[in-house]
PDB file of C-alpha atoms in Angstrom:
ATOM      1  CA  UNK J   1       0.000   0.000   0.000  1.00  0.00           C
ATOM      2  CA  UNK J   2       1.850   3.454  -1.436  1.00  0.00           C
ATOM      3  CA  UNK J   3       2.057   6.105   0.990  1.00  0.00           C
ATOM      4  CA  UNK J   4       0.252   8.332  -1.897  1.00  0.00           C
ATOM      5  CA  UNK J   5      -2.343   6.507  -1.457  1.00  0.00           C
ATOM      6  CA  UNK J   6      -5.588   8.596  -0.507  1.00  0.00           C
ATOM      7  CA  UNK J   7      -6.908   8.227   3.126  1.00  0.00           C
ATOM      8  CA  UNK J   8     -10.231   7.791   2.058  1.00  0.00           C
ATOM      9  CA  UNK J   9      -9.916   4.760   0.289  1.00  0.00           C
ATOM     10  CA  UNK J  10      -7.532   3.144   2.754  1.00  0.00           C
ATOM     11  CA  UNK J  11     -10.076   3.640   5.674  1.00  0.00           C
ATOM     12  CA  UNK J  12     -12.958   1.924   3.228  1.00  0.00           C
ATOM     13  CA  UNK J  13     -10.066  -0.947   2.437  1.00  0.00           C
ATOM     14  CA  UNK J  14      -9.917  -1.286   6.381  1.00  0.00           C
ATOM     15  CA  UNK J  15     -13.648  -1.305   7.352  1.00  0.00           C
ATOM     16  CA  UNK J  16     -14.174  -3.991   4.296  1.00  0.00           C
ATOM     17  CA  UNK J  17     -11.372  -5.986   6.027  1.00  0.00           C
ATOM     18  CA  UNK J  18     -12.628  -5.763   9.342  1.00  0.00           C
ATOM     19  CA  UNK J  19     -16.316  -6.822   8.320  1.00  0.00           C
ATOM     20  CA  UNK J  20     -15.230  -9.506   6.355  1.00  0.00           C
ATOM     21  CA  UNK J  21     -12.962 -10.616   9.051  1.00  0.00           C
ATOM     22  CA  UNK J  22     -15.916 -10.699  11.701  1.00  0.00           C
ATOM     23  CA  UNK J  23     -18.964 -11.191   9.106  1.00  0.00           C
ATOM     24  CA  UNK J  24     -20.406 -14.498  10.902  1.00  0.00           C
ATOM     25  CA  UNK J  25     -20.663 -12.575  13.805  1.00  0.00           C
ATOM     26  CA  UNK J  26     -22.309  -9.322  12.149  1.00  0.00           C
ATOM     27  CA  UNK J  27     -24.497 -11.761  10.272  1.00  0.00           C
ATOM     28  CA  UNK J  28     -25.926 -13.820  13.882  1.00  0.00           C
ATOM     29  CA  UNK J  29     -26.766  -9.915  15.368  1.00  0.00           C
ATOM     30  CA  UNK J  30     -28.448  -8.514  12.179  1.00  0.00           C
ATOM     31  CA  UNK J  31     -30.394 -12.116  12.200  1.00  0.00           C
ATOM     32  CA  UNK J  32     -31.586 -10.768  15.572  1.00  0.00           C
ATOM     33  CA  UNK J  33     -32.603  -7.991  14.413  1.00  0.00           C
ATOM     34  CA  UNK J  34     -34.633  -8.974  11.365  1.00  0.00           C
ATOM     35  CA  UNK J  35     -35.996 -11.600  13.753  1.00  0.00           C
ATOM     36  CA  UNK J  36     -37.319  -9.072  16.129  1.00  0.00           C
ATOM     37  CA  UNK J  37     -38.661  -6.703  13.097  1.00  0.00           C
ATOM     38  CA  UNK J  38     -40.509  -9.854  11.545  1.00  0.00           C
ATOM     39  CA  UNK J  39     -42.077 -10.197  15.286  1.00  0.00           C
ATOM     40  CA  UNK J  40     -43.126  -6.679  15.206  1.00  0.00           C
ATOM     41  CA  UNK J  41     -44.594  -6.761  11.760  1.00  0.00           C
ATOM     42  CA  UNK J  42     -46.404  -9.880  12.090  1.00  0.00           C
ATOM     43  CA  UNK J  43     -48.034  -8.984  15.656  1.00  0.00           C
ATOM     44  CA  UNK J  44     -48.767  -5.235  14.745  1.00  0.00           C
ATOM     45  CA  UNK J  45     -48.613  -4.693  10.913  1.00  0.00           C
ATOM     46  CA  UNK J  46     -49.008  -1.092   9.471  1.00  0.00           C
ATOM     47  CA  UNK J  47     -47.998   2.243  10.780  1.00  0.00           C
ATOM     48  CA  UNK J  48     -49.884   1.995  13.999  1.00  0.00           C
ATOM     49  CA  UNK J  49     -49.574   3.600  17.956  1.00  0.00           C
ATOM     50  CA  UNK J  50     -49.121  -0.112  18.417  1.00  0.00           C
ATOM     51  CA  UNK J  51     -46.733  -0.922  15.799  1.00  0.00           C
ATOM     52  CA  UNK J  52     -44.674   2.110  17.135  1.00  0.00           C
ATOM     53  CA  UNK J  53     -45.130   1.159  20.846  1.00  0.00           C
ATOM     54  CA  UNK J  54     -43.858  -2.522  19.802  1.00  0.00           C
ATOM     55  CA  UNK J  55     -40.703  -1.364  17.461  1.00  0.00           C
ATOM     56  CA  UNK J  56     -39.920   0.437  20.280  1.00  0.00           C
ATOM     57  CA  UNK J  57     -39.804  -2.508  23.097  1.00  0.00           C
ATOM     58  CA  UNK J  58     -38.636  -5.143  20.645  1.00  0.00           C
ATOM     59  CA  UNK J  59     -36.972  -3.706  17.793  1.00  0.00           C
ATOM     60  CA  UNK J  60     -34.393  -1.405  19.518  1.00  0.00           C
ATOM     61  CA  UNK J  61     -33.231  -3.270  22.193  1.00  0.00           C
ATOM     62  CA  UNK J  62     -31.714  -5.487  19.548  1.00  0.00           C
ATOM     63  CA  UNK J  63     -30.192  -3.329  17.139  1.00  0.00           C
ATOM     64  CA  UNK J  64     -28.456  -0.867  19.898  1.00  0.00           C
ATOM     65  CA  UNK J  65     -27.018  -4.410  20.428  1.00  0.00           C
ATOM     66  CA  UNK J  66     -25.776  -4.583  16.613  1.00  0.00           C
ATOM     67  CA  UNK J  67     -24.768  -1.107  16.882  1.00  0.00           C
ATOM     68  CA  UNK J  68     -22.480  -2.306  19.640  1.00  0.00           C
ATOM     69  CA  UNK J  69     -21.113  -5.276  17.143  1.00  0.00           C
ATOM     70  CA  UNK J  70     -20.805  -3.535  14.396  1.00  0.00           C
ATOM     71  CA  UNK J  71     -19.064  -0.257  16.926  1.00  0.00           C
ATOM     72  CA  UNK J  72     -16.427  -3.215  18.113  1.00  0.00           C
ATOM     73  CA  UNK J  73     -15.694  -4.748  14.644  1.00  0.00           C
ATOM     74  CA  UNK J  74     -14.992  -1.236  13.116  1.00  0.00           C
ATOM     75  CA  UNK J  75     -12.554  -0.644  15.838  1.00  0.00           C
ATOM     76  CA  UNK J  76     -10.583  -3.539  15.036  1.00  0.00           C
ATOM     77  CA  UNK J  77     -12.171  -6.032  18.546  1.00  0.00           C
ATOM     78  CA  UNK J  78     -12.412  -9.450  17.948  1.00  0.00           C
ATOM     79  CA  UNK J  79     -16.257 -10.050  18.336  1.00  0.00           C
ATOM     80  CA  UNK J  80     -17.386 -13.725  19.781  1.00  0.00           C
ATOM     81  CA  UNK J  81     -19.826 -14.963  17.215  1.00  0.00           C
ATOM     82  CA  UNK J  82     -22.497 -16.209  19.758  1.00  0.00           C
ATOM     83  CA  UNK J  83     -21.881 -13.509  22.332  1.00  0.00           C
ATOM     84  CA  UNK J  84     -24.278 -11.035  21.059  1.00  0.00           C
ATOM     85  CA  UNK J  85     -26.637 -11.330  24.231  1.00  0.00           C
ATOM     86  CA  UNK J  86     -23.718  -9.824  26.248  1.00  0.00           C
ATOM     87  CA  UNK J  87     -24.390  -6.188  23.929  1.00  0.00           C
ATOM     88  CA  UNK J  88     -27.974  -6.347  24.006  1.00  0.00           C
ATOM     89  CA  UNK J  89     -27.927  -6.941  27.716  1.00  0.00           C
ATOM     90  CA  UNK J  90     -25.369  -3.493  28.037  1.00  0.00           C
ATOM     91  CA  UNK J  91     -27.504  -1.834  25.687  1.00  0.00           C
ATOM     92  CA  UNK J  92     -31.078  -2.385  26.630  1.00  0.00           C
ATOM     93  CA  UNK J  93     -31.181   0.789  28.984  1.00  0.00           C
ATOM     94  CA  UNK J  94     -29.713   3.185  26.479  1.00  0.00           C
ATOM     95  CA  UNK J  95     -31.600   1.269  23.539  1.00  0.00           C
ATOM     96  CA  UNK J  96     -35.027   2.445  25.594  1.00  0.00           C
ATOM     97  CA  UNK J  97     -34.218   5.792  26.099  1.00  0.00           C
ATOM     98  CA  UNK J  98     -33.222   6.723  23.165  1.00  0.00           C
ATOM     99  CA  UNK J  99     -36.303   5.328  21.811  1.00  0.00           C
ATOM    100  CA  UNK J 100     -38.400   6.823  24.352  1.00  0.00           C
ATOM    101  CA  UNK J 101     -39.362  10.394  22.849  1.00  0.00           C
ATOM    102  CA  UNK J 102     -39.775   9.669  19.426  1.00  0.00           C
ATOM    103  CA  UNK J 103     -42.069   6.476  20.164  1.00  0.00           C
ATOM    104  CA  UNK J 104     -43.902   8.889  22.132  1.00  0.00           C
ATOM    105  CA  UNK J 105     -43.929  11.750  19.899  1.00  0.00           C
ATOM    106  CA  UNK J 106     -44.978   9.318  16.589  1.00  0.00           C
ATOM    107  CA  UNK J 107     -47.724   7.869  18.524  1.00  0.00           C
ATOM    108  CA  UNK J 108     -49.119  11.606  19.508  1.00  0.00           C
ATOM    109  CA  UNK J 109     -48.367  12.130  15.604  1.00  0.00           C
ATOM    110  CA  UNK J 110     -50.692   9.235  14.699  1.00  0.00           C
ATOM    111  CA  UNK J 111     -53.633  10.335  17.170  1.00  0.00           C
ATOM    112  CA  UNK J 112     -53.528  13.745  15.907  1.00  0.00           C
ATOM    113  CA  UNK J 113     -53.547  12.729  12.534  1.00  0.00           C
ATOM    114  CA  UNK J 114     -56.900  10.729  12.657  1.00  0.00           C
ATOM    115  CA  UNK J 115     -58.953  13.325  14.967  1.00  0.00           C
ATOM    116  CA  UNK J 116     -57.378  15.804  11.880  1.00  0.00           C
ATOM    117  CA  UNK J 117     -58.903  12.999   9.477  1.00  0.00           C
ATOM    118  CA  UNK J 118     -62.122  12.791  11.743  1.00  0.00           C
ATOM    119  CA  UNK J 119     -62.790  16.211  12.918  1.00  0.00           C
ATOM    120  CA  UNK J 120     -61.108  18.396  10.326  1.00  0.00           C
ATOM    121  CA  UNK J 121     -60.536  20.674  13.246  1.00  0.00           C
ATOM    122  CA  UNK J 122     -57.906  23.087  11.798  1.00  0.00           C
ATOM    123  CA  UNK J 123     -56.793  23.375  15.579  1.00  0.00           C
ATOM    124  CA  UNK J 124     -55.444  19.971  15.908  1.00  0.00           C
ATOM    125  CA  UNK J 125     -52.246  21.076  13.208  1.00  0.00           C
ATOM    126  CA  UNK J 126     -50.793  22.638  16.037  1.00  0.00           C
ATOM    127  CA  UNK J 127     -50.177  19.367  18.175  1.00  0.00           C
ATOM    128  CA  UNK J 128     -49.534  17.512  15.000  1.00  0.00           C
ATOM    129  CA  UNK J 129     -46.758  19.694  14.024  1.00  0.00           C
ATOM    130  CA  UNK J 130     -45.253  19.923  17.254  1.00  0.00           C
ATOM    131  CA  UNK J 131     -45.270  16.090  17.810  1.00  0.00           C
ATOM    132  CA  UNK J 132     -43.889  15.729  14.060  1.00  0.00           C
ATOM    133  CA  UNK J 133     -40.941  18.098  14.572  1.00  0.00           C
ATOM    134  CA  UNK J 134     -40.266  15.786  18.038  1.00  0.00           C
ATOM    135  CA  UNK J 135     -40.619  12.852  16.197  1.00  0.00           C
ATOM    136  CA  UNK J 136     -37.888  14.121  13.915  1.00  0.00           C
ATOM    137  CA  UNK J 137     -35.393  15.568  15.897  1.00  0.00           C
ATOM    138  CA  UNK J 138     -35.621  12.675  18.368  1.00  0.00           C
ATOM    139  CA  UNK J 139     -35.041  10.066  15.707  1.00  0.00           C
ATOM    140  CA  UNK J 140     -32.210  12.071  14.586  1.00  0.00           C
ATOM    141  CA  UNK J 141     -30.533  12.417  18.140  1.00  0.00           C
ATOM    142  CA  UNK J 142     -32.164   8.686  19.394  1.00  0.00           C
ATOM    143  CA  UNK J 143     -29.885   7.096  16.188  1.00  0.00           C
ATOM    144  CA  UNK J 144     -26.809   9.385  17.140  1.00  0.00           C
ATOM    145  CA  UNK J 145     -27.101   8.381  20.937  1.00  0.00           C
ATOM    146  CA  UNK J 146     -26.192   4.731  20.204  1.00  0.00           C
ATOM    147  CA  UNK J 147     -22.925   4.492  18.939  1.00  0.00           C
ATOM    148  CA  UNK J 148     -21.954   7.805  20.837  1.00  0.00           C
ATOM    149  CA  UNK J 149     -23.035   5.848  24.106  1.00  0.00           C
ATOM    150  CA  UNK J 150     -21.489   2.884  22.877  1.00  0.00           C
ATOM    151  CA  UNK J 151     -18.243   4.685  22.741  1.00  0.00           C
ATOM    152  CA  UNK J 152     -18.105   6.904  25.552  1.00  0.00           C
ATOM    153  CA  UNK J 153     -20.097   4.321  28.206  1.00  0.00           C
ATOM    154  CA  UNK J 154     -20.432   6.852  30.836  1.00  0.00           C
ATOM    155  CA  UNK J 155     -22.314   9.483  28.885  1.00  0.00           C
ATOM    156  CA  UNK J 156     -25.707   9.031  29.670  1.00  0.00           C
ATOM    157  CA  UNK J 157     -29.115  10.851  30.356  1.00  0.00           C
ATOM    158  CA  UNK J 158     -29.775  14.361  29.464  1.00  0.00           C
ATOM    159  CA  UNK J 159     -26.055  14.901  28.710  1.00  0.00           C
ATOM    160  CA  UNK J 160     -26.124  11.854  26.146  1.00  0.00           C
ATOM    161  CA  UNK J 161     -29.310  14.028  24.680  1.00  0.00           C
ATOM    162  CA  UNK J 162     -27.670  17.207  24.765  1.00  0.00           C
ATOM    163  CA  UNK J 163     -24.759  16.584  23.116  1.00  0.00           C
ATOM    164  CA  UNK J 164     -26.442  14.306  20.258  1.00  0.00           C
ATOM    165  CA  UNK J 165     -28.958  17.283  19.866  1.00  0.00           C
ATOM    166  CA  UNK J 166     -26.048  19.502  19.602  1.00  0.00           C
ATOM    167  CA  UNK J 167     -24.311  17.082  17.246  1.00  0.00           C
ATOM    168  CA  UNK J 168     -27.000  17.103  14.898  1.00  0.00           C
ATOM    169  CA  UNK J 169     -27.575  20.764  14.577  1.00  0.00           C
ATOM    170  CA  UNK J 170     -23.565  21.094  14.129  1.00  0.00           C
ATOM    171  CA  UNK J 171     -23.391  18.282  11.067  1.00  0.00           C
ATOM    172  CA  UNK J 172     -27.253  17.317  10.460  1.00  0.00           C
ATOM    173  CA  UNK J 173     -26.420  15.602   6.604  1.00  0.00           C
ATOM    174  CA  UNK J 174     -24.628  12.018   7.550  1.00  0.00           C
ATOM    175  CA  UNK J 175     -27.265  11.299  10.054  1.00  0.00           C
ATOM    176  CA  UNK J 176     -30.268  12.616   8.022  1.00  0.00           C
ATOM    177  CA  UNK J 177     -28.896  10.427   5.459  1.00  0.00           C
ATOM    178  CA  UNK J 178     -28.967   7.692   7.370  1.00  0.00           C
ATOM    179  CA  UNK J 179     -32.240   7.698   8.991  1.00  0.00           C
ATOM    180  CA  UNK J 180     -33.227   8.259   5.043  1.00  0.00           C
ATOM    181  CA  UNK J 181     -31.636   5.170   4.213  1.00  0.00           C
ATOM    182  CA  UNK J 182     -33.367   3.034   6.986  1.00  0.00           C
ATOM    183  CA  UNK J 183     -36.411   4.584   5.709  1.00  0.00           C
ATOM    184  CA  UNK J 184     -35.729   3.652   2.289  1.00  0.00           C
ATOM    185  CA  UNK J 185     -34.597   0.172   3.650  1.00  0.00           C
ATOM    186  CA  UNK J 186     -38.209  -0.417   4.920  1.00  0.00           C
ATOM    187  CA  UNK J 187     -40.230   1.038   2.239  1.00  0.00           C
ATOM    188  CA  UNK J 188     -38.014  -1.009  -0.127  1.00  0.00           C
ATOM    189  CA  UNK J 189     -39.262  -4.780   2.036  1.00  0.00           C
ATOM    190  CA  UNK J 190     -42.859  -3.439   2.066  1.00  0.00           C
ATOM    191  CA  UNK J 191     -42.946  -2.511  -1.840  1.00  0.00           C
ATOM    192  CA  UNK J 192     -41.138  -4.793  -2.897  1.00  0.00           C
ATOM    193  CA  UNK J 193     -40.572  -7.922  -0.950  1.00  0.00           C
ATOM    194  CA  UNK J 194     -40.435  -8.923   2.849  1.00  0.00           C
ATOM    195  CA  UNK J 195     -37.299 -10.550   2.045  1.00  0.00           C
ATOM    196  CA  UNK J 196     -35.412  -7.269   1.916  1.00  0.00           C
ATOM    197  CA  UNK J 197     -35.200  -6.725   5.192  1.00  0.00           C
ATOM    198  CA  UNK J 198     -32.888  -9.543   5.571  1.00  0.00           C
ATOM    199  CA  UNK J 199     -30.161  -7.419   4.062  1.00  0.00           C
ATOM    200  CA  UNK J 200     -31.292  -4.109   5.981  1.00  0.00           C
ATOM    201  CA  UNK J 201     -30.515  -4.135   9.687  1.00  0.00           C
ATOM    202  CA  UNK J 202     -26.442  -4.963   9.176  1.00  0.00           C
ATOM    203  CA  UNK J 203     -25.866  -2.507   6.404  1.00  0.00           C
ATOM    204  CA  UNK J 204     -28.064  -0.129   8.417  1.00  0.00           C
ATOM    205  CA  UNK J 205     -25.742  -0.398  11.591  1.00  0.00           C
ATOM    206  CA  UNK J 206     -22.826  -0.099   9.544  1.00  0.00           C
ATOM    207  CA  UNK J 207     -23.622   3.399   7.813  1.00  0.00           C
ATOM    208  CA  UNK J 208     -25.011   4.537  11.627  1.00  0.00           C
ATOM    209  CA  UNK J 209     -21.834   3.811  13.363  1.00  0.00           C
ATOM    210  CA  UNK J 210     -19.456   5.682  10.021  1.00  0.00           C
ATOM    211  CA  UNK J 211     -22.087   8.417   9.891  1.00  0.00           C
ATOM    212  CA  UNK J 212     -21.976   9.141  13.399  1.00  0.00           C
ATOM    213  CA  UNK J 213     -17.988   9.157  13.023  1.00  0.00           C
ATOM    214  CA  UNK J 214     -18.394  11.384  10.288  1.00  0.00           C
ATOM    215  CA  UNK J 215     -20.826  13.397  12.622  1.00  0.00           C
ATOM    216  CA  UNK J 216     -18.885  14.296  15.966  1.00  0.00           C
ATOM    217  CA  UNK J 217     -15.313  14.643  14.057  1.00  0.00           C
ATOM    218  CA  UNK J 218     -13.716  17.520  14.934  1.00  0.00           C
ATOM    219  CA  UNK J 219     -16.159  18.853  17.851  1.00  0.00           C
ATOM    220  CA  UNK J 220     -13.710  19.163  20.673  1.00  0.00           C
ATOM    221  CA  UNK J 221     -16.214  17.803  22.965  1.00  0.00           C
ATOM    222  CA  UNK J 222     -16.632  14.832  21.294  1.00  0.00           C
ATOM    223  CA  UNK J 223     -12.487  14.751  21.715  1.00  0.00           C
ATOM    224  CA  UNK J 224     -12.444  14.663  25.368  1.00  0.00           C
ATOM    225  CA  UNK J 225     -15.558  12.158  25.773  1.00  0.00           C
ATOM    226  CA  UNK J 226     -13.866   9.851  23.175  1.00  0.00           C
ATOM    227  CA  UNK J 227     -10.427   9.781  24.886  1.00  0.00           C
ATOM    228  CA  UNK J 228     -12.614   9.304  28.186  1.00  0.00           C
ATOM    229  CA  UNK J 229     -13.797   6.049  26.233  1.00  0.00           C
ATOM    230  CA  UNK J 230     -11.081   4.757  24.916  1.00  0.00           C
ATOM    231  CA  UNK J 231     -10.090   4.792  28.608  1.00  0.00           C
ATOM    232  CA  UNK J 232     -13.205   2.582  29.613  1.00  0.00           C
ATOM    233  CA  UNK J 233     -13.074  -1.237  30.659  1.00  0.00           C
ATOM    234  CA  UNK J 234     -14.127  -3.521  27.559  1.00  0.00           C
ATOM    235  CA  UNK J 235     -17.510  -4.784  27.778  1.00  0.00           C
TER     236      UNK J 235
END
């Protein structure tokens, strides 16, 4: 490898390697995943308070777990193929809470949307664009909050919030485009086939935890929490 060689393409040569490297194990956690999305689907199908609700409790838990894989096998760790249970179970917290608000928000989104459909009240815009823009902004912050957490392990809470919040206004783009991709990833498995979402939770994880990279670089905050992290005890 020259030493001409651009950085760009020798970090994308060195996250191929890793993932290759440690595919079984990415492949068992995003197996998980689409497991616990086919749950949801099946048991709540359709953009519903319930369907949200039930994403929520099942779906997240799981993937803040494959967030923590795929955060490990970036950063060169040797990942145990059947040891995802250990990241779901140092996850689950943080995997509620960020999915707290905007669960909440989308389901207040969905109410006010049928007593809009029902009542044509013009008044009922209000609390369905307030409840939109939460829904937004949380998602945006609640996908930034898992690999940051997974990173820094002590920042938590309102700080975690805070500084995701923060993030996003500073460099909105990578993670926009990544909660437009997961989007897209789902839209794709309804329109098309079911059997698309096989290939979207691991691919989905991957972009998150690069996008988030891409995200904090260069805050100076972010620089003292991620030396703080790098400091941690491995999970």
């Amino acid at each position: 490898m020259s030493a001409a060689e651009p950085a760009a393409t020798t970090q994308a040569r060195t996250v191929a390697r890793r993932v290759w490297d440690q595919l079984p194990a990415l492949v068992v956690a995003s197996s998980v995943v689409c497991a616990a999305i086919v749950v949801a689907v099946l048991v709540a199908p359709g953009v519903t308070p319930t369907a949200v609700v039930l994403w929520a409790l099942l779906v997240a838990p799981v993937f803040a777990g494959l967030v923590g894989v795929t955060t490990d096998v970036l950063n060169g760790a040797d990942v145990r193929v059947f040891g995802f249970h250990r990241y779901v179970r140092h996850t689950v917290r943080l995997a509620l809470a960020s999915a707290a608000v905007p669960a909440v928000a989308a389901v207040c989104s969905l109410v006010s949307l049928e007593v809009l459909h029902q009542t044509h009240a013009t008044i009922t815009l209000v609390p369905l664009a307030v409840s939109g823009a939460v829904t937004v902004l949380g998602s945006l912050a609640g996908l930034l909050a898992l690999p940051v957490a997974v990173r820094v392990p002590s920042l938590r809470g309102p700080s975690l919030a805070l500084f995701c919040l923060r993030a996003v206004a500073r460099r909105p783009i990578p993670v926009v485009g990544v909660l437009a991709v997961g989007v897209l990833g789902l839209w794709a498995a309804v329109t098309w086939s079911a059997s698309v979402v096989v290939l979207v939770p691991g691919p989905f994880a991957l972009v998150l935890v690069l996008a988030a990279s891409a995200t904090v670089s260069g805050d100076p905050v972010w620089r003292l929490l991620d030396e703080e992290g790098s400091t941690a005890p491995a999970r």
